[in-house]
C-alpha cells in the first residue's frame, strides 16, 4: 500500500472513518435512485450497466440497458450475437469499442469460465475491456467484495475531502486514490459504499454547479471547511479534438432507395452503415460552391471527388443544387465537420466496385446499425428536403 503522506495526504483515524461511512451510507439509503440495475445483484446485469454508464448519462442509459437485456438476456446470448445486431443494440451510445470488448469478454466467460461470470476480482479484471474501476464495481456490488471502484466522480469527491493536490486526469495518480479508497471502503457494504460515492460525485459534488452545502459529509470535507472547493479537483484541460473535414454524399435511385456502404475498417465506427464519405484537407471558404467544382480538393490518385466517387461506385449522378447546413459531430479525439451533397442516379450498376454497398429504402433503415453522424446526416437531409420518411 502506498504511503499517502508522501503525497501530502493525511488520512483520518479509524473512528473518523467509521463515522464517515455511517453518514454517507445513511444518506445513500434515504436518497439512492431507483435504477433498473440496482434491483439485481446479477453480475452480468451490473457489468452491462457499468459499461453503458461510462461517458453516458443515466437517463440515456436506462432504455438501452433494458433493450440490451431483452435482446441478449445471458452472457451466452451476447457471446454469439451477430455483429450488426450487437451494433444496433449500441447504436447512439458511442464508444463502440466498448460493446465489441463486451462480446469478446462474453466469449472469454464461455470459453474460460464455463459460462459463469467469474466471482473474484482477479477473474473479473482478466476479462477484455474491464479495467480496475469496472472490476471493482462488479466485485463489490455483485459479490460483496471490499474492492474500490475509483472513477472520476470518486476522485472528485476524494480530492475535495482531503484537498488532494494531484491531477486526476493523469492515470498514474489513480493508484493514490485507489489506496485512499482501500482505507475508506466499508467492508460490510462495499457495493453500497462505492455507489454512494458515485451518486455523491455525479450530483451534489458534480463537476459543474456543485452544491457542497447539501453534502451529507460536508463536515469531513477539507475543501468545504477551508473554502477551497473551486480549486479541487485538479485537472489539466483536455486537448482539443482534431478537426476532420468530410463530404457526405446522399445518393437516391428512382425507387426511392439510398446508397449506403459498410465501414469495413477496424477503426472508428467499424461495422456501421453510412452514406458515402469523402475526407478532404479542408473546406473551401465559399460553402455554396459544390465540391465537384473545386479543383484543389483532389483525392490521392489525382481525380476530382466527383470522378473518384462515380468511378468507385460505377454510377452517374445528377447532382442537385440544394444547400444543407453544415453538420458537426464531436468524438473524444476528433471533431467531424460534414457538408452534405444530394444527387439522383442516372444508372445503377449491379455490382459496385466499392466494398459492401447496398441500396436501401428508408423503411428498412431500422434493420441496420447507424452511428450518430449517419443519423445526423439523415435528419439534416430530411429537414432540408421536407421528406416524410423517418428512420
CSV table of C-alpha atoms in Angstrom, one decimal:
chain,number,residue,atom,x,y,z
A,1,UNK,CA,0.0,0.0,0.0
A,2,UNK,CA,1.3,3.5,-0.8
A,3,UNK,CA,2.5,5.9,1.8
A,4,UNK,CA,-0.1,8.6,1.3
A,5,UNK,CA,2.0,11.1,3.4
A,6,UNK,CA,4.4,11.3,0.5
A,7,UNK,CA,1.6,12.8,-1.5
A,8,UNK,CA,0.7,15.3,1.2
A,9,UNK,CA,-2.4,13.3,2.3
A,10,UNK,CA,-3.2,12.7,6.0
A,11,UNK,CA,-5.8,10.0,6.3
A,12,UNK,CA,-8.3,10.0,9.2
A,13,UNK,CA,-8.2,7.9,12.3
A,14,UNK,CA,-10.4,4.8,12.4
A,15,UNK,CA,-13.1,6.4,14.4
A,16,UNK,CA,-13.5,9.2,11.9
A,17,UNK,CA,-13.5,6.8,9.0
A,18,UNK,CA,-16.3,4.8,10.7
A,19,UNK,CA,-18.3,8.0,11.2
A,20,UNK,CA,-17.8,9.0,7.6
A,21,UNK,CA,-19.1,5.6,6.4
A,22,UNK,CA,-22.2,5.8,8.6
A,23,UNK,CA,-23.0,9.4,7.4
A,24,UNK,CA,-22.5,8.5,3.7
A,25,UNK,CA,-24.5,5.2,3.8
A,26,UNK,CA,-27.4,6.8,5.8
A,27,UNK,CA,-27.7,9.4,3.1
A,28,UNK,CA,-27.5,6.8,0.4
A,29,UNK,CA,-30.2,4.7,2.0
A,30,UNK,CA,-32.5,7.7,2.1
A,31,UNK,CA,-31.7,9.2,-1.3
A,32,UNK,CA,-30.5,6.5,-3.7
A,33,UNK,CA,-32.1,6.4,-7.1
A,34,UNK,CA,-34.3,3.5,-8.1
A,35,UNK,CA,-32.4,2.3,-11.1
A,36,UNK,CA,-33.0,-1.0,-13.0
A,37,UNK,CA,-29.5,-2.4,-12.4
A,38,UNK,CA,-29.8,-1.7,-8.6
A,39,UNK,CA,-32.7,-4.1,-8.4
A,40,UNK,CA,-30.4,-7.0,-9.2
A,41,UNK,CA,-27.1,-8.4,-8.0
A,42,UNK,CA,-26.6,-10.4,-11.2
A,43,UNK,CA,-23.0,-9.6,-12.3
A,44,UNK,CA,-24.0,-9.7,-16.0
A,45,UNK,CA,-26.6,-7.0,-15.4
A,46,UNK,CA,-24.2,-4.9,-13.4
A,47,UNK,CA,-21.5,-5.3,-15.9
A,48,UNK,CA,-23.8,-4.1,-18.8
A,49,UNK,CA,-24.9,-1.0,-16.8
A,50,UNK,CA,-21.3,-0.1,-15.7
A,51,UNK,CA,-20.0,-0.2,-19.3
A,52,UNK,CA,-23.0,1.7,-20.6
A,53,UNK,CA,-22.7,4.4,-17.9
A,54,UNK,CA,-19.1,5.2,-19.0
A,55,UNK,CA,-19.3,8.6,-20.7
A,56,UNK,CA,-23.2,8.5,-20.8
A,57,UNK,CA,-25.9,10.0,-18.6
A,58,UNK,CA,-28.1,7.7,-16.5
A,59,UNK,CA,-31.4,8.8,-18.1
A,60,UNK,CA,-29.9,8.0,-21.6
A,61,UNK,CA,-28.7,4.6,-20.5
A,62,UNK,CA,-31.9,3.1,-19.0
A,63,UNK,CA,-33.8,2.3,-22.3
A,64,UNK,CA,-30.5,1.0,-23.8
A,65,UNK,CA,-29.9,-1.2,-20.8
A,66,UNK,CA,-33.4,-2.6,-20.8
A,67,UNK,CA,-33.4,-3.3,-24.6
A,68,UNK,CA,-29.9,-4.9,-24.4
A,69,UNK,CA,-31.1,-7.4,-21.7
A,70,UNK,CA,-34.1,-8.1,-23.8
A,71,UNK,CA,-32.0,-8.9,-26.9
A,72,UNK,CA,-29.2,-10.6,-25.0
A,73,UNK,CA,-30.6,-12.0,-21.7
A,74,UNK,CA,-27.5,-14.1,-20.9
A,75,UNK,CA,-23.7,-14.0,-21.3
A,76,UNK,CA,-24.0,-16.8,-23.8
A,77,UNK,CA,-26.5,-14.8,-25.9
A,78,UNK,CA,-24.1,-11.9,-26.0
A,79,UNK,CA,-21.2,-14.2,-26.9
A,80,UNK,CA,-22.9,-15.4,-30.1
A,81,UNK,CA,-24.7,-12.2,-31.2
A,82,UNK,CA,-24.3,-11.2,-34.8
A,83,UNK,CA,-22.2,-8.1,-35.3
A,84,UNK,CA,-25.0,-6.0,-36.8
A,85,UNK,CA,-27.4,-6.9,-34.1
A,86,UNK,CA,-24.8,-6.1,-31.5
A,87,UNK,CA,-24.0,-2.7,-33.0
A,88,UNK,CA,-27.8,-1.9,-33.5
A,89,UNK,CA,-28.3,-2.5,-29.7
A,90,UNK,CA,-25.5,0.0,-29.0
A,91,UNK,CA,-26.5,2.5,-31.8
A,92,UNK,CA,-26.3,6.1,-30.5
A,93,UNK,CA,-24.3,5.3,-27.3
A,94,UNK,CA,-20.9,5.9,-29.0
A,95,UNK,CA,-17.5,4.5,-28.0
A,96,UNK,CA,-18.4,1.4,-29.9
A,97,UNK,CA,-15.2,-0.5,-28.9
A,98,UNK,CA,-16.9,-0.9,-25.6
A,99,UNK,CA,-19.6,-3.3,-26.9
A,100,UNK,CA,-17.1,-5.2,-29.1
A,101,UNK,CA,-14.9,-5.7,-26.0
A,102,UNK,CA,-18.0,-6.8,-24.1
A,103,UNK,CA,-18.7,-9.5,-26.7
A,104,UNK,CA,-15.1,-10.7,-26.5
A,105,UNK,CA,-15.3,-10.8,-22.7
A,106,UNK,CA,-18.6,-12.8,-23.0
A,107,UNK,CA,-16.8,-15.3,-25.3
A,108,UNK,CA,-14.0,-15.4,-22.7
A,109,UNK,CA,-16.5,-16.2,-20.0
A,110,UNK,CA,-18.0,-19.0,-22.1
A,111,UNK,CA,-14.6,-20.5,-23.0
A,112,UNK,CA,-12.6,-20.0,-19.8
A,113,UNK,CA,-15.2,-19.9,-17.0
A,114,UNK,CA,-17.8,-22.4,-18.4
A,115,UNK,CA,-20.3,-19.6,-19.0
A,116,UNK,CA,-20.3,-18.5,-15.3
A,117,UNK,CA,-19.3,-14.9,-14.5
A,118,UNK,CA,-16.1,-15.0,-12.6
A,119,UNK,CA,-16.5,-14.5,-8.8
A,120,UNK,CA,-13.2,-13.0,-7.9
A,121,UNK,CA,-11.7,-9.5,-8.6
A,122,UNK,CA,-8.8,-11.1,-10.5
A,123,UNK,CA,-11.1,-13.2,-12.7
A,124,UNK,CA,-13.3,-10.2,-13.5
A,125,UNK,CA,-10.3,-8.0,-14.2
A,126,UNK,CA,-9.0,-10.6,-16.6
A,127,UNK,CA,-11.9,-10.0,-19.0
A,128,UNK,CA,-11.5,-8.0,-22.2
A,129,UNK,CA,-12.4,-4.3,-21.7
A,130,UNK,CA,-12.6,-4.4,-17.9
A,131,UNK,CA,-10.3,-2.1,-16.0
A,132,UNK,CA,-9.8,-1.6,-12.3
A,133,UNK,CA,-12.9,0.6,-11.9
A,134,UNK,CA,-15.4,-1.8,-13.6
A,135,UNK,CA,-13.8,-4.8,-11.9
A,136,UNK,CA,-14.2,-3.1,-8.5
A,137,UNK,CA,-17.8,-2.1,-9.2
A,138,UNK,CA,-18.8,-5.6,-10.2
A,139,UNK,CA,-16.9,-7.3,-7.4
A,140,UNK,CA,-18.3,-5.1,-4.7
A,141,UNK,CA,-21.9,-4.8,-6.0
A,142,UNK,CA,-22.5,-8.3,-7.2
A,143,UNK,CA,-20.3,-10.3,-4.8
A,144,UNK,CA,-19.9,-8.1,-1.8
A,145,UNK,CA,-16.1,-8.0,-2.1
A,146,UNK,CA,-14.4,-5.0,-0.5
A,147,UNK,CA,-12.9,-3.7,-3.7
A,148,UNK,CA,-12.9,0.0,-4.5
A,149,UNK,CA,-14.4,1.4,-7.7
A,150,UNK,CA,-12.5,4.5,-8.5
A,151,UNK,CA,-13.9,6.7,-11.3
A,152,UNK,CA,-13.9,10.4,-12.0
A,153,UNK,CA,-16.8,11.0,-9.6
A,154,UNK,CA,-15.0,9.3,-6.7
A,155,UNK,CA,-11.7,11.0,-7.4
A,156,UNK,CA,-13.5,14.4,-7.4
A,157,UNK,CA,-15.1,13.7,-4.0
A,158,UNK,CA,-11.8,12.4,-2.5
A,159,UNK,CA,-9.9,15.4,-3.9
A,160,UNK,CA,-12.2,17.8,-2.0
A,161,UNK,CA,-12.4,15.7,1.2
A,162,UNK,CA,-8.6,15.6,1.5
A,163,UNK,CA,-7.5,18.6,-0.6
A,164,UNK,CA,-5.5,16.3,-2.9
A,165,UNK,CA,-3.0,18.3,-5.0
A,166,UNK,CA,-2.8,15.7,-7.8
A,167,UNK,CA,-4.1,15.9,-11.3
A,168,UNK,CA,-7.0,13.4,-11.5
A,169,UNK,CA,-6.5,13.2,-15.3
A,170,UNK,CA,-3.1,11.6,-15.0
A,171,UNK,CA,-3.5,7.8,-15.0
A,172,UNK,CA,-0.5,7.3,-12.7
A,173,UNK,CA,-2.2,9.3,-9.9
A,174,UNK,CA,-5.1,6.8,-9.8
A,175,UNK,CA,-3.2,4.5,-7.6
A,176,UNK,CA,-3.2,7.2,-4.9
A,177,UNK,CA,-7.0,7.4,-4.9
A,178,UNK,CA,-7.2,3.6,-5.0
A,179,UNK,CA,-5.1,3.4,-1.8
A,180,UNK,CA,-7.4,6.0,-0.2
A,181,UNK,CA,-10.5,4.0,-1.1
A,182,UNK,CA,-9.0,0.8,0.2
A,183,UNK,CA,-8.8,2.5,3.6
A,184,UNK,CA,-12.2,4.2,3.5
A,185,UNK,CA,-14.4,1.5,1.9
A,186,UNK,CA,-17.0,-0.1,4.2
A,187,UNK,CA,-16.2,-3.8,4.4
A,188,UNK,CA,-19.8,-4.7,5.3
A,189,UNK,CA,-21.4,-2.8,2.5
A,190,UNK,CA,-18.7,-2.2,-0.2
A,191,UNK,CA,-21.1,-2.1,-3.1
A,192,UNK,CA,-23.4,0.5,-1.5
A,193,UNK,CA,-20.4,2.5,-0.4
A,194,UNK,CA,-19.0,2.6,-3.9
A,195,UNK,CA,-22.4,3.6,-5.3
A,196,UNK,CA,-22.9,6.2,-2.7
A,197,UNK,CA,-19.7,8.0,-3.6
A,198,UNK,CA,-20.6,7.7,-7.3
A,199,UNK,CA,-24.0,9.3,-6.6
A,200,UNK,CA,-22.5,12.0,-4.5
A,201,UNK,CA,-19.9,12.8,-7.2
A,202,UNK,CA,-22.5,12.9,-10.0
A,203,UNK,CA,-25.0,15.1,-8.2
A,204,UNK,CA,-24.1,17.2,-5.2
A,205,UNK,CA,-20.3,17.1,-5.9
A,206,UNK,CA,-20.8,17.4,-9.7
A,207,UNK,CA,-18.1,19.0,-11.8
A,208,UNK,CA,-20.4,21.8,-12.8
A,209,UNK,CA,-22.6,23.8,-10.3
A,210,UNK,CA,-21.8,21.6,-7.2
A,211,UNK,CA,-23.9,22.1,-4.1
A,212,UNK,CA,-21.4,21.4,-1.3
A,213,UNK,CA,-23.6,22.9,1.3
A,214,UNK,CA,-26.0,20.0,0.6
A,215,UNK,CA,-23.4,17.3,1.1
A,216,UNK,CA,-24.1,14.7,3.8
A,217,UNK,CA,-20.4,14.6,4.5
A,218,UNK,CA,-19.5,18.3,4.3
A,219,UNK,CA,-18.2,18.3,7.9
A,220,UNK,CA,-15.5,15.8,6.6
A,221,UNK,CA,-14.6,17.9,3.6
A,222,UNK,CA,-11.4,19.9,4.0
A,223,UNK,CA,-12.1,21.9,0.8
A,224,UNK,CA,-15.6,22.8,2.1
A,225,UNK,CA,-14.3,23.8,5.5
A,226,UNK,CA,-11.3,25.8,4.1
A,227,UNK,CA,-13.3,27.5,1.3
A,228,UNK,CA,-11.2,25.8,-1.4
A,229,UNK,CA,-13.9,23.9,-3.3
A,230,UNK,CA,-13.2,25.7,-6.6
A,231,UNK,CA,-9.6,24.5,-6.6
A,232,UNK,CA,-10.5,20.8,-6.5
A,233,UNK,CA,-10.2,18.5,-8.2
A,234,UNK,CA,-7.1,19.5,-10.1
A,235,UNK,CA,-7.3,18.6,-13.7
A,236,UNK,CA,-5.5,19.9,-16.7
A,237,UNK,CA,-7.7,21.0,-19.7
A,238,UNK,CA,-8.3,18.3,-22.3
A,239,UNK,CA,-6.6,18.6,-25.7
A,240,UNK,CA,-9.0,19.9,-28.3
A,241,UNK,CA,-10.2,17.3,-30.8
A,242,UNK,CA,-8.6,17.3,-34.2
A,243,UNK,CA,-10.9,18.7,-36.9
A,244,UNK,CA,-11.7,16.3,-39.8
A,245,UNK,CA,-13.5,17.6,-42.9
A,246,UNK,CA,-15.8,15.3,-44.8
A,247,UNK,CA,-18.3,15.5,-47.7
A,248,UNK,CA,-21.3,13.3,-47.1
A,249,UNK,CA,-23.0,12.1,-50.3
A,250,UNK,CA,-26.6,11.3,-50.2
A,251,UNK,CA,-27.5,9.4,-53.4
A,252,UNK,CA,-31.0,8.3,-54.3
A,253,UNK,CA,-32.3,6.0,-57.1
A,254,UNK,CA,-35.6,6.0,-59.0
A,255,UNK,CA,-37.1,3.6,-56.5
A,256,UNK,CA,-36.5,5.9,-53.5
A,257,UNK,CA,-33.6,3.9,-52.2
A,258,UNK,CA,-30.4,5.4,-50.8
A,259,UNK,CA,-26.8,4.3,-51.3
A,260,UNK,CA,-25.2,3.0,-48.2
A,261,UNK,CA,-21.9,1.4,-47.5
A,262,UNK,CA,-20.5,-0.6,-44.6
A,263,UNK,CA,-17.4,0.6,-42.8
A,264,UNK,CA,-15.1,-2.4,-43.1
A,265,UNK,CA,-12.1,-0.9,-41.4
A,266,UNK,CA,-11.1,-1.8,-37.9
A,267,UNK,CA,-11.1,1.9,-36.8
A,268,UNK,CA,-13.7,4.4,-35.8
A,269,UNK,CA,-17.3,3.3,-36.4
A,270,UNK,CA,-16.2,-0.1,-37.9
A,271,UNK,CA,-19.1,-2.3,-38.9
A,272,UNK,CA,-21.7,0.6,-39.2
A,273,UNK,CA,-23.5,1.5,-42.4
A,274,UNK,CA,-23.4,5.1,-43.6
A,275,UNK,CA,-23.8,7.4,-46.6
A,276,UNK,CA,-20.6,7.6,-48.6
A,277,UNK,CA,-18.0,10.0,-47.1
A,278,UNK,CA,-15.0,11.7,-48.7
A,279,UNK,CA,-12.4,13.2,-46.4
A,280,UNK,CA,-10.7,16.3,-47.6
A,281,UNK,CA,-8.0,18.6,-46.2
A,282,UNK,CA,-10.3,21.4,-45.5
A,283,UNK,CA,-13.5,23.0,-47.0
A,284,UNK,CA,-13.4,25.9,-49.5
A,285,UNK,CA,-14.2,29.3,-48.0
A,286,UNK,CA,-17.4,29.6,-50.0
A,287,UNK,CA,-19.6,26.8,-48.8
A,288,UNK,CA,-22.1,27.5,-51.6
A,289,UNK,CA,-19.6,26.1,-54.1
A,290,UNK,CA,-20.0,22.5,-55.0
A,291,UNK,CA,-17.2,20.2,-54.0
A,292,UNK,CA,-17.2,19.0,-57.6
A,293,UNK,CA,-16.2,22.4,-58.9
A,294,UNK,CA,-13.2,22.8,-56.6
A,295,UNK,CA,-10.0,21.7,-58.4
A,296,UNK,CA,-7.9,21.9,-55.2
A,297,UNK,CA,-9.9,19.2,-53.4
A,298,UNK,CA,-8.3,16.2,-55.1
A,299,UNK,CA,-8.1,12.7,-53.8
A,300,UNK,CA,-4.7,10.9,-53.7
A,301,UNK,CA,-4.9,9.4,-57.2
A,302,UNK,CA,-5.5,12.8,-58.8
A,303,UNK,CA,-9.1,12.5,-59.7
A,304,UNK,CA,-11.7,15.1,-58.7
A,305,UNK,CA,-14.1,13.9,-55.9
A,306,UNK,CA,-16.8,13.6,-58.5
A,307,UNK,CA,-14.7,11.4,-60.8
A,308,UNK,CA,-13.4,9.4,-57.9
A,309,UNK,CA,-16.9,8.7,-56.4
A,310,UNK,CA,-18.6,7.9,-59.7
A,311,UNK,CA,-15.7,5.7,-60.7
A,312,UNK,CA,-15.6,3.8,-57.4
A,313,UNK,CA,-19.3,3.2,-57.3
A,314,UNK,CA,-19.8,2.8,-61.0
A,315,UNK,CA,-22.7,5.3,-61.1
A,316,UNK,CA,-23.6,8.5,-63.0
A,317,UNK,CA,-25.1,11.1,-60.7
A,318,UNK,CA,-27.4,14.1,-61.4
A,319,UNK,CA,-26.2,16.4,-58.5
A,320,UNK,CA,-28.9,18.6,-57.1
A,321,UNK,CA,-28.5,22.3,-56.1
A,322,UNK,CA,-29.6,22.0,-52.5
A,323,UNK,CA,-27.9,23.8,-49.7
A,324,UNK,CA,-27.7,21.9,-46.4
A,325,UNK,CA,-26.5,23.3,-43.1
A,326,UNK,CA,-23.1,22.0,-42.0
A,327,UNK,CA,-23.1,19.1,-39.6
A,328,UNK,CA,-20.8,18.7,-36.7
A,329,UNK,CA,-20.1,15.6,-34.6
A,330,UNK,CA,-17.5,15.5,-31.8
A,331,UNK,CA,-15.8,12.3,-30.8
A,332,UNK,CA,-13.3,12.2,-27.8
A,333,UNK,CA,-10.3,13.0,-30.1
A,334,UNK,CA,-11.8,14.1,-33.4
A,335,UNK,CA,-14.4,16.7,-34.5
A,336,UNK,CA,-16.1,15.8,-37.7
A,337,UNK,CA,-17.3,18.6,-39.9
A,338,UNK,CA,-19.7,17.3,-42.7
A,339,UNK,CA,-21.1,19.0,-45.7
A,340,UNK,CA,-23.9,17.2,-47.5
A,341,UNK,CA,-24.5,16.8,-51.2
A,342,UNK,CA,-27.5,15.2,-52.7
A,343,UNK,CA,-27.8,13.5,-56.1
A,344,UNK,CA,-30.0,11.2,-58.1
A,345,UNK,CA,-28.5,8.3,-60.0
A,346,UNK,CA,-28.9,8.1,-63.7
A,347,UNK,CA,-27.8,4.5,-63.8
A,348,UNK,CA,-27.2,1.8,-61.1
A,349,UNK,CA,-24.6,-0.9,-61.6
A,350,UNK,CA,-25.5,-4.4,-60.3
A,351,UNK,CA,-22.1,-4.9,-58.8
A,352,UNK,CA,-20.5,-1.7,-57.4
A,353,UNK,CA,-16.7,-1.8,-57.3
A,354,UNK,CA,-16.7,-0.5,-53.7
A,355,UNK,CA,-16.7,-3.0,-50.8
A,356,UNK,CA,-20.0,-3.8,-49.1
A,357,UNK,CA,-22.6,-1.5,-50.7
A,358,UNK,CA,-26.4,-1.6,-50.8
A,359,UNK,CA,-29.4,0.4,-52.0
A,360,UNK,CA,-31.8,0.6,-49.0
A,361,UNK,CA,-35.3,2.1,-48.6
A,362,UNK,CA,-35.7,4.3,-45.5
A,363,UNK,CA,-38.4,1.9,-44.3
A,364,UNK,CA,-35.6,-0.6,-43.8
A,365,UNK,CA,-33.1,1.7,-42.1
A,366,UNK,CA,-34.1,0.4,-38.7
A,367,UNK,CA,-32.7,-3.0,-39.6
A,368,UNK,CA,-29.1,-1.7,-39.9
A,369,UNK,CA,-26.8,-0.1,-37.3
A,370,UNK,CA,-26.2,3.6,-38.0
A,371,UNK,CA,-23.8,5.6,-35.8
A,372,UNK,CA,-24.7,9.1,-34.6
A,373,UNK,CA,-23.0,11.0,-37.5
A,374,UNK,CA,-25.1,9.0,-40.0
A,375,UNK,CA,-28.3,9.7,-38.1
A,376,UNK,CA,-27.4,13.5,-38.1
A,377,UNK,CA,-26.9,13.4,-41.9
A,378,UNK,CA,-30.2,11.7,-42.5
A,379,UNK,CA,-32.1,14.1,-40.2
A,380,UNK,CA,-30.5,17.1,-41.8
A,381,UNK,CA,-31.4,15.8,-45.3
A,382,UNK,CA,-35.0,15.1,-44.3
A,383,UNK,CA,-35.4,18.6,-42.8
A,384,UNK,CA,-33.8,20.4,-45.7
A,385,UNK,CA,-35.8,18.5,-48.3
A,386,UNK,CA,-39.1,18.1,-46.3
A,387,UNK,CA,-39.0,14.4,-46.7
A,388,UNK,CA,-41.7,12.4,-45.0
A,389,UNK,CA,-39.7,9.3,-44.5
A,390,UNK,CA,-38.4,8.8,-41.0
A,391,UNK,CA,-35.7,6.4,-39.7
